[in-house]
mmCIF file of C-alpha atoms and ligand atoms in Angstrom:
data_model
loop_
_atom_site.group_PDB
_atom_site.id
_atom_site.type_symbol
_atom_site.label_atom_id
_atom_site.label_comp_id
_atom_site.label_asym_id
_atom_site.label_seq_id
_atom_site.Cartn_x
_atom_site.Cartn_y
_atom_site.Cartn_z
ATOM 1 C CA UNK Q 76 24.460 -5.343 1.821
ATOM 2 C CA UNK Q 77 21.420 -7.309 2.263
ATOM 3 C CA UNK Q 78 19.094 -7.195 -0.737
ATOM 4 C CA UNK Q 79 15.467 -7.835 -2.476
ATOM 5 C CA UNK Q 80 13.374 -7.162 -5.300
ATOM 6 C CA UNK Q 81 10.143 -5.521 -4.281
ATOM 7 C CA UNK Q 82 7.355 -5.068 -6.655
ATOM 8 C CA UNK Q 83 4.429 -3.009 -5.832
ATOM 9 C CA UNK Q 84 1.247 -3.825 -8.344
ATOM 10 C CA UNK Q 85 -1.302 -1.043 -8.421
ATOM 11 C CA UNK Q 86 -4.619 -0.157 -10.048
ATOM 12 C CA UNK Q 87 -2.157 2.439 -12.026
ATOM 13 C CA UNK Q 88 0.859 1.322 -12.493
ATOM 14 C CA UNK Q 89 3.145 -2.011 -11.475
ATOM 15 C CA UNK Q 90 6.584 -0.532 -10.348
ATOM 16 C CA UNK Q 91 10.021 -2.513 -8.915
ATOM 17 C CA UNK Q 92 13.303 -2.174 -8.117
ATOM 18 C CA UNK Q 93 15.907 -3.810 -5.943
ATOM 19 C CA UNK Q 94 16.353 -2.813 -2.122
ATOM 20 C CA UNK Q 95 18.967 -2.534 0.024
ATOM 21 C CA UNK Q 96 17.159 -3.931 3.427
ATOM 22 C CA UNK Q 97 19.309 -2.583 5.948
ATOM 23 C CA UNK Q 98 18.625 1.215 5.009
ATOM 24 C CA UNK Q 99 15.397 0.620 2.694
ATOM 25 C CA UNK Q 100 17.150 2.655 -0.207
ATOM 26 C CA UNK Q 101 16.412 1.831 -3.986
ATOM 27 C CA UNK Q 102 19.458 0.155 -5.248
ATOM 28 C CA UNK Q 103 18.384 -0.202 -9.193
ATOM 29 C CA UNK Q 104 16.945 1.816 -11.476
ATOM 30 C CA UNK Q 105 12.964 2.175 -10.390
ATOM 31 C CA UNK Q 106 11.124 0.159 -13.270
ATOM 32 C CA UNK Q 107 7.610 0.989 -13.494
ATOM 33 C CA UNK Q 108 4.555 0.318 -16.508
ATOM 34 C CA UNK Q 109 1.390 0.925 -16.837
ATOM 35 C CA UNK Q 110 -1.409 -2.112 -15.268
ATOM 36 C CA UNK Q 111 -2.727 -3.655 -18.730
ATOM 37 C CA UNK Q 112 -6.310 -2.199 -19.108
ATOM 38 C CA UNK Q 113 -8.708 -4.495 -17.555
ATOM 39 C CA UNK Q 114 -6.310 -5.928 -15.338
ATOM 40 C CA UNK Q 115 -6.432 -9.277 -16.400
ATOM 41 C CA UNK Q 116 -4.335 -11.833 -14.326
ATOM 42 C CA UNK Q 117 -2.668 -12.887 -17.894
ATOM 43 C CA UNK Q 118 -2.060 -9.396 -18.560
ATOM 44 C CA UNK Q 119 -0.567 -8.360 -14.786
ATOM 45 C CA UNK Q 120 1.548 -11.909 -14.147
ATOM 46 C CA UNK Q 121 3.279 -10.872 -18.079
ATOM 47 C CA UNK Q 122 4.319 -7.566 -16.883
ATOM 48 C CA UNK Q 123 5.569 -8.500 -13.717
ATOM 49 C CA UNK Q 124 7.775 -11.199 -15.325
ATOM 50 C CA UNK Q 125 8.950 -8.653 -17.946
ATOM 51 C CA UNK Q 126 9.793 -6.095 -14.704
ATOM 52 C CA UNK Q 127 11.353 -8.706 -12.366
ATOM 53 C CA UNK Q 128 13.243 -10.582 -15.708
ATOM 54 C CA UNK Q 129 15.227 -6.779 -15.888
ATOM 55 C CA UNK Q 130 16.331 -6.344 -12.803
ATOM 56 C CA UNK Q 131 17.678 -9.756 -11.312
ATOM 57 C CA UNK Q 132 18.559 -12.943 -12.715
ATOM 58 C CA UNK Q 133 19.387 -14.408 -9.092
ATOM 59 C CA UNK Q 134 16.894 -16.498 -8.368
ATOM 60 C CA UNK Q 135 17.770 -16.704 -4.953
ATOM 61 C CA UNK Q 136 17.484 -13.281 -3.736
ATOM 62 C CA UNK Q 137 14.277 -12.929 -2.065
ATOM 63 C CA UNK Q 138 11.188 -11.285 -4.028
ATOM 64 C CA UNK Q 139 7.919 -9.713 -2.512
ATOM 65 C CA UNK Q 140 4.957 -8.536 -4.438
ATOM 66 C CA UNK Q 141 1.967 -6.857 -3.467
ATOM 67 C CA UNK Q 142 -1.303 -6.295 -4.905
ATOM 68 C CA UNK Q 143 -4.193 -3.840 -4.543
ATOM 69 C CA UNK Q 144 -6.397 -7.361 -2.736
ATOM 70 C CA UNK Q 145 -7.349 -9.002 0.532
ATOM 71 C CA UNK Q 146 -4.510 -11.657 0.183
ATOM 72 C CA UNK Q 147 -5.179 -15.150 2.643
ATOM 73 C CA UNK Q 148 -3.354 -18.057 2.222
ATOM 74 C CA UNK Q 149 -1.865 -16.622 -1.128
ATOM 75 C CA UNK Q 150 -4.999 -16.347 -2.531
ATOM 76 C CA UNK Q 151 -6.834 -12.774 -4.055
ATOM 77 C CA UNK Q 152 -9.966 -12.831 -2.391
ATOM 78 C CA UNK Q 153 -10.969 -9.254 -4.108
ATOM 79 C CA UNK Q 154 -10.468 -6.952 -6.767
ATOM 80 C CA UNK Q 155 -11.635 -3.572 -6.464
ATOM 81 C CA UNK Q 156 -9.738 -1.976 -9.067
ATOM 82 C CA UNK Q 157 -8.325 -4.768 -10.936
ATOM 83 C CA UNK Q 158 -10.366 -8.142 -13.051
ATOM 84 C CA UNK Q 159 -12.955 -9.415 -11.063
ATOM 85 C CA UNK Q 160 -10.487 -13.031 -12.559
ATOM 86 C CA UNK Q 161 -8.666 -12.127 -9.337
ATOM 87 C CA UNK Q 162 -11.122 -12.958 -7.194
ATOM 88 C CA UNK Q 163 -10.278 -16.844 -4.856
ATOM 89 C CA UNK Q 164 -7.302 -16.917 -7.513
ATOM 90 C CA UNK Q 165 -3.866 -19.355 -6.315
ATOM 91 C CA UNK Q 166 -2.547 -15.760 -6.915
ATOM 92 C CA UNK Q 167 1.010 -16.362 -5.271
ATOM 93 C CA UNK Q 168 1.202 -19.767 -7.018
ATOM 94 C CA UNK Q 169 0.688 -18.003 -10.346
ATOM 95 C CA UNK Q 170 3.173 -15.897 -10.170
ATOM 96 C CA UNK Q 171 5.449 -18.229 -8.517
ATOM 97 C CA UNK Q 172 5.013 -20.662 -11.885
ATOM 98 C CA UNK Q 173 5.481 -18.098 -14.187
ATOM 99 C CA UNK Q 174 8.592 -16.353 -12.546
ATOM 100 C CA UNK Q 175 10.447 -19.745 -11.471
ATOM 101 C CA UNK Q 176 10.576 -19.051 -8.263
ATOM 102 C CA UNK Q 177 9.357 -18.976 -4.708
ATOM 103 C CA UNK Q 178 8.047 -15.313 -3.678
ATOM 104 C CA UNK Q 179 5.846 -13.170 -0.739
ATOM 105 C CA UNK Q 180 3.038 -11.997 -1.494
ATOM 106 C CA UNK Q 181 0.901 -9.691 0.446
ATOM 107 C CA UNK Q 182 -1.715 -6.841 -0.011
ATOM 108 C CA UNK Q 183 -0.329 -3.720 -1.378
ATOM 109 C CA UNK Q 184 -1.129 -1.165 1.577
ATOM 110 C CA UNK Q 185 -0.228 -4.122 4.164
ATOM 111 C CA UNK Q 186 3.362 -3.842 2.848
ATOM 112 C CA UNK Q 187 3.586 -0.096 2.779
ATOM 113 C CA UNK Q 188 2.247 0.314 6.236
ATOM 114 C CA UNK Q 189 4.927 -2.133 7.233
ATOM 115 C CA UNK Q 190 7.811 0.024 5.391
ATOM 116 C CA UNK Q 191 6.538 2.902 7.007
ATOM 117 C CA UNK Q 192 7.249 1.491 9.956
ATOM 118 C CA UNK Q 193 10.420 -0.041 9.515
ATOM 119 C CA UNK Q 194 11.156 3.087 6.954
ATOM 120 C CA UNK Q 195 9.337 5.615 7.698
ATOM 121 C CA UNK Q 196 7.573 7.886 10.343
ATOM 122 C CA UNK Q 197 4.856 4.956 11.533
ATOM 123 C CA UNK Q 198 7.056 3.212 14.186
ATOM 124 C CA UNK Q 199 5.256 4.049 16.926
ATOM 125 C CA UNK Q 200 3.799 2.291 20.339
ATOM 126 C CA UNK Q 201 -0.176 1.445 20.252
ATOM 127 C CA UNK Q 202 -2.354 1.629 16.762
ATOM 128 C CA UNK Q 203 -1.278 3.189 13.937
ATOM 129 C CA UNK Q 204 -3.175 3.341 10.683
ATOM 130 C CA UNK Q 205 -1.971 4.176 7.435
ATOM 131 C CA UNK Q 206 -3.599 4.790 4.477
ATOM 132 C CA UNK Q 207 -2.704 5.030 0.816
ATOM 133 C CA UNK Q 208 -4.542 7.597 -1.395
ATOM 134 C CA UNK Q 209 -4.379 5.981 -4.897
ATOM 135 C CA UNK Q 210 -6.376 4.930 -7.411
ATOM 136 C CA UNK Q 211 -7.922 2.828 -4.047
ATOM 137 C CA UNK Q 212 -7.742 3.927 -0.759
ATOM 138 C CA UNK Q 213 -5.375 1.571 1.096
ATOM 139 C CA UNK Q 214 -5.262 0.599 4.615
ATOM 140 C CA UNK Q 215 -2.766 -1.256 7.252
ATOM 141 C CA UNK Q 216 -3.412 -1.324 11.000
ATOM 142 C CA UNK Q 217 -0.377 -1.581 12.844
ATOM 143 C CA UNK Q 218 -0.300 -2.463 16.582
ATOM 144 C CA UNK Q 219 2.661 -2.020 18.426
ATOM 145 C CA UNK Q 220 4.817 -2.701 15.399
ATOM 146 C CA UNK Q 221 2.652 -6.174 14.655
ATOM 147 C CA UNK Q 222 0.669 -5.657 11.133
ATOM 148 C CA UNK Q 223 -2.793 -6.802 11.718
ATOM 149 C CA UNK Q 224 -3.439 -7.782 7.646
ATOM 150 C CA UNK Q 225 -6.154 -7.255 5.312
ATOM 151 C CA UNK Q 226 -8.051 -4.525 6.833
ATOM 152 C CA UNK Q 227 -9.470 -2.899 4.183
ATOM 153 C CA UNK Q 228 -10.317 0.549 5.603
ATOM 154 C CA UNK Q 229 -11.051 2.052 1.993
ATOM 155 C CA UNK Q 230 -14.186 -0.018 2.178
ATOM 156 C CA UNK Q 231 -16.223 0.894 4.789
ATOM 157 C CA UNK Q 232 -19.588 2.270 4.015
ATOM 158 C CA UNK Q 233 -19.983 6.366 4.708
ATOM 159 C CA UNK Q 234 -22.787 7.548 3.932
ATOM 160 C CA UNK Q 235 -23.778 5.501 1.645
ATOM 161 C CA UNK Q 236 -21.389 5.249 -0.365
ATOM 162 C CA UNK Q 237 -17.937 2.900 -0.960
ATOM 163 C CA UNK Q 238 -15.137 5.280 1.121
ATOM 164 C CA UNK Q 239 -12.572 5.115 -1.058
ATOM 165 C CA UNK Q 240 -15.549 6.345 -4.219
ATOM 166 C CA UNK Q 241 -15.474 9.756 -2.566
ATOM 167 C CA UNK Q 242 -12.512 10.648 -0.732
ATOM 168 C CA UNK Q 243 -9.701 8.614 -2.746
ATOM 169 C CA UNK Q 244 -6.604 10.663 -4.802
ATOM 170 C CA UNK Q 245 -8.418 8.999 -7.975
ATOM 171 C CA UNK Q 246 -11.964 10.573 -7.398
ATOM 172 C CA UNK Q 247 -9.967 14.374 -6.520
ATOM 173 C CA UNK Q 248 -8.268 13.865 -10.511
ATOM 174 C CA UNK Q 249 -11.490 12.551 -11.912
ATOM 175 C CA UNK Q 250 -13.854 14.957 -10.524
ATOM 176 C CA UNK Q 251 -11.847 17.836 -10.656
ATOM 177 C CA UNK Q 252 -12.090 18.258 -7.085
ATOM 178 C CA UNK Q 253 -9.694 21.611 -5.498
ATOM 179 C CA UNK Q 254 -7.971 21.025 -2.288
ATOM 180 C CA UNK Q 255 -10.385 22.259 -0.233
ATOM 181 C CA UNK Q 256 -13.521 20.136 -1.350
ATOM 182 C CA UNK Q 257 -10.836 17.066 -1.234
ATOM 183 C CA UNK Q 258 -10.183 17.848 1.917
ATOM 184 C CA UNK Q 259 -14.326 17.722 3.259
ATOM 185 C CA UNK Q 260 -14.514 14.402 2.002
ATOM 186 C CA UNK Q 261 -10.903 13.513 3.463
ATOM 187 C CA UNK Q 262 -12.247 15.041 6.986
ATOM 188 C CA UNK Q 263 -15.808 13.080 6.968
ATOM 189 C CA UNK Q 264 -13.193 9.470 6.266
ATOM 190 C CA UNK Q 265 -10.459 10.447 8.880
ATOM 191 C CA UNK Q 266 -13.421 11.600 11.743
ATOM 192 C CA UNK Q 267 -15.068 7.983 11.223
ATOM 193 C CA UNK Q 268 -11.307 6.312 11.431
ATOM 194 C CA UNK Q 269 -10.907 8.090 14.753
ATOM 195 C CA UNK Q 270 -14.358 6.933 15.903
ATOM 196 C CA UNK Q 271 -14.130 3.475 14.880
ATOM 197 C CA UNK Q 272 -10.762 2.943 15.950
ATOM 198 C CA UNK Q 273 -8.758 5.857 18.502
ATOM 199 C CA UNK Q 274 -5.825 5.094 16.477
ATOM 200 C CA UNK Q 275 -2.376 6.755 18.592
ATOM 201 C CA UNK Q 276 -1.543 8.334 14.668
ATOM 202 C CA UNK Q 277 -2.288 8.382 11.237
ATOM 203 C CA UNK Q 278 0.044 8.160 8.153
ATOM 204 C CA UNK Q 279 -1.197 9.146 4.975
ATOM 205 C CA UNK Q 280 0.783 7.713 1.809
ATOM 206 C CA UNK Q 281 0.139 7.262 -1.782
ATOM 207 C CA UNK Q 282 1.553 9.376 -4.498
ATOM 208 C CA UNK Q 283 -0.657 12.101 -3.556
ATOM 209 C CA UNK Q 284 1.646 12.642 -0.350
ATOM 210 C CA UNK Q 285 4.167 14.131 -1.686
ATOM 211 C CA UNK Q 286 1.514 17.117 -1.661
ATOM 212 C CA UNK Q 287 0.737 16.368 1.814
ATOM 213 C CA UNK Q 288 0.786 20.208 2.908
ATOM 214 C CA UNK Q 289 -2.091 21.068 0.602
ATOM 215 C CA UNK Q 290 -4.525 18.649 2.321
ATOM 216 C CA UNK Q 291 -3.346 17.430 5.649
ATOM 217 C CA UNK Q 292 -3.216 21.119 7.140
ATOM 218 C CA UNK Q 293 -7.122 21.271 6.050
ATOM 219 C CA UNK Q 294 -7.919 18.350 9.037
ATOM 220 C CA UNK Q 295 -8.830 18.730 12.244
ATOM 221 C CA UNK Q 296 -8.787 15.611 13.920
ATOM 222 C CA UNK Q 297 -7.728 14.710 17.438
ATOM 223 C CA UNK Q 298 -5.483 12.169 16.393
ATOM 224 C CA UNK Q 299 -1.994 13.552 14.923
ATOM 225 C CA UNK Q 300 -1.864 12.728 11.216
ATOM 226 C CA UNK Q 301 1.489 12.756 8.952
ATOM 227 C CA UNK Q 302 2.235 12.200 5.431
ATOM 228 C CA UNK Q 303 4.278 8.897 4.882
ATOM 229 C CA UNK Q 304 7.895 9.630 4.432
ATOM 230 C CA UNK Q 305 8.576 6.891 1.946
ATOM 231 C CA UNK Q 306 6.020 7.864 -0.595
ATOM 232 C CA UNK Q 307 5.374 5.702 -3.901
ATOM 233 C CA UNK Q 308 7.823 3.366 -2.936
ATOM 234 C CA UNK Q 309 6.495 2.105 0.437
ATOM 235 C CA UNK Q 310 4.804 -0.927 -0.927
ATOM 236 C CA UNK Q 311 8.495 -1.429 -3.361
ATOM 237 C CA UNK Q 312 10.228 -1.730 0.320
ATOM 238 C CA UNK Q 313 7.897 -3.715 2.166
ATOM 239 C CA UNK Q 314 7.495 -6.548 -0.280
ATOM 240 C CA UNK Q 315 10.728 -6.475 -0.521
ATOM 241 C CA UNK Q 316 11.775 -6.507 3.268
ATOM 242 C CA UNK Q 317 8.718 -8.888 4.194
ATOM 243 C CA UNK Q 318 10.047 -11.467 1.595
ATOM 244 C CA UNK Q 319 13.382 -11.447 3.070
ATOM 245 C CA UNK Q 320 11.707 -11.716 6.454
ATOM 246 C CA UNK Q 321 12.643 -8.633 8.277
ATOM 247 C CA UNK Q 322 10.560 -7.951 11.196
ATOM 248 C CA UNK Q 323 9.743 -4.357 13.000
ATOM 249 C CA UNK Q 324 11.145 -4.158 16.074
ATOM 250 C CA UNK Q 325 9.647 -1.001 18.087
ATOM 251 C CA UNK Q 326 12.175 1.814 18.090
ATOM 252 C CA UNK Q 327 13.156 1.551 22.529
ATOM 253 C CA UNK Q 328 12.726 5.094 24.243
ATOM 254 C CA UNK Q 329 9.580 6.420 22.144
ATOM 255 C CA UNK Q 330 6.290 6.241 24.252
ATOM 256 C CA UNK Q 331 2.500 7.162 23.017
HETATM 257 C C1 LIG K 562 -8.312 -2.580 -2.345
HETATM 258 C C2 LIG K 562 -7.241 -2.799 -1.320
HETATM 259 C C3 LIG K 562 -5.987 -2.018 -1.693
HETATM 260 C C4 LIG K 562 -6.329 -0.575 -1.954
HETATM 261 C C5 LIG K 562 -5.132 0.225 -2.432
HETATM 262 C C6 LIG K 562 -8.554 -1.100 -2.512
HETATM 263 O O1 LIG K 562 -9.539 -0.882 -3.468
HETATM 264 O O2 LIG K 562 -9.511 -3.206 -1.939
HETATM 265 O O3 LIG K 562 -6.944 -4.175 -1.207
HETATM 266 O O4 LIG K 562 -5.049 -2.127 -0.672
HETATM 267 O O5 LIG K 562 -7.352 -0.456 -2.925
HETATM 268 O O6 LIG K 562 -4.623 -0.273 -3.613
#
């Protein structure tokens, strides 16, 4: 079996566990804490050393992280829901010193789009988009099975306001939105996706899509749209199978 540690740092909670990369599966126990309040890189590096420190000593098996940021070069270049102390941090270096050794580290939604497609339900010809409804809304183009990284979909300005503000799984909890007035705000993101972009399918992942069939059968959208199969622990597999360098080879006989 070929395996890696993938851990998936959130605006919520930091959670990892050890992959087997031929089939994706957990292979460990699924460690997961709470991200320190304030999100401090201090804070975040410590609990990721206390996480990886409990589930391998190996230093050679290979070990992805990703992070809720625009990652270039290794660097955070943003931090929407963690410290602002992110921002044009050595990020990957830090964590490399503090963890002893080398690791991969890419944007959190980047890396479960990518299991999704080596995983999940998003290997499939032409654009796909999937998005994570979290604490953030999450994004990762996918073109013919090539990621095209840092896209940052839960950004873009509707109606005046930040995307992800209004139609993340984080503003349903805190404003006590039902289903149904979820699902407007959902509808309004998805129809400007489809405008901008004529993507051949949508995935929808985040924790909140394991109660896909409350929401997604509210949309109406031309484009077909499908919970992600992998759930929470997309962005666990991806690091992990993007650190050992596993690539996405289309699946042969499917066409758009
Ligand atoms: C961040 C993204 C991240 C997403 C999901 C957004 O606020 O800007 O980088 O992928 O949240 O965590």
């Amino acid at each position: 079996m070929t395996r890696a540690i993938g851990v998936d740092v959130g605006g919520t909670g930091i959670k990892a566990a050890s992959v087997d990369l031929e089939t994706g599966e957990l292979v460990s126990e699924r460690l997961k804490v709470a991200t320190p309040e304030g999100g401090s890189p201090g804070a975040i590096v410590r609990e990721v050393v206390g996480l990886v420190e409990q589930l391998e000593a190996d230093r050679a098996t290979p070990l992805g992280v990703c992070f809720p940021a625009v990652v270039v070069h290794g660097r955070t270049m943003s931090a929407a829901n963690v410290s602002h102390e992110w921002i044009g941090l050595e990020a990957e270096r830090l964590f490399e010193d503090h963890l002893g050794r080398d690791i991969h580290f890419v944007n959190d939604a980047d890396a479960a789009g990518f299991a999704e497609v080596k995983y999940g339900v998003a290997n499939h010809p032409g654009l796909v988009i999937v998005t994570t409804l979290g604490t953030g809304i999450g994004s990762a183009m996918i073109y013919n099975g090539v990621l095209v990284p840092n896209s940052e979909l839960g950004h873009l300005e509707l109606d005046g306001h930040d995307a992800e503000k209004r139609a993340s799984n984080r503003a349903r909890e805190s404003e006590g939105l039902s289903w149904e007035e979820w699902a407007v705000r959902l509808q309004r993101y998805y129809d400007h996706l489809e405008m901008l972009f004529s993507p051949e399918l949508f995935v929808v992942g985040g924790g909140v899509s394991k109660q896909a069939e409350e929401f997604l059968p509210l949309l109406t959208l031309r484009t077909p749209i499908v919970a992600a199969s992998l759930r929470n622990n997309a962005g666990i597999m991806g690091s992990a199978a993007l650190a050992a360098g596993w690539t996405v080879p289309l699946s042969s006989g499917r066409t758009g």
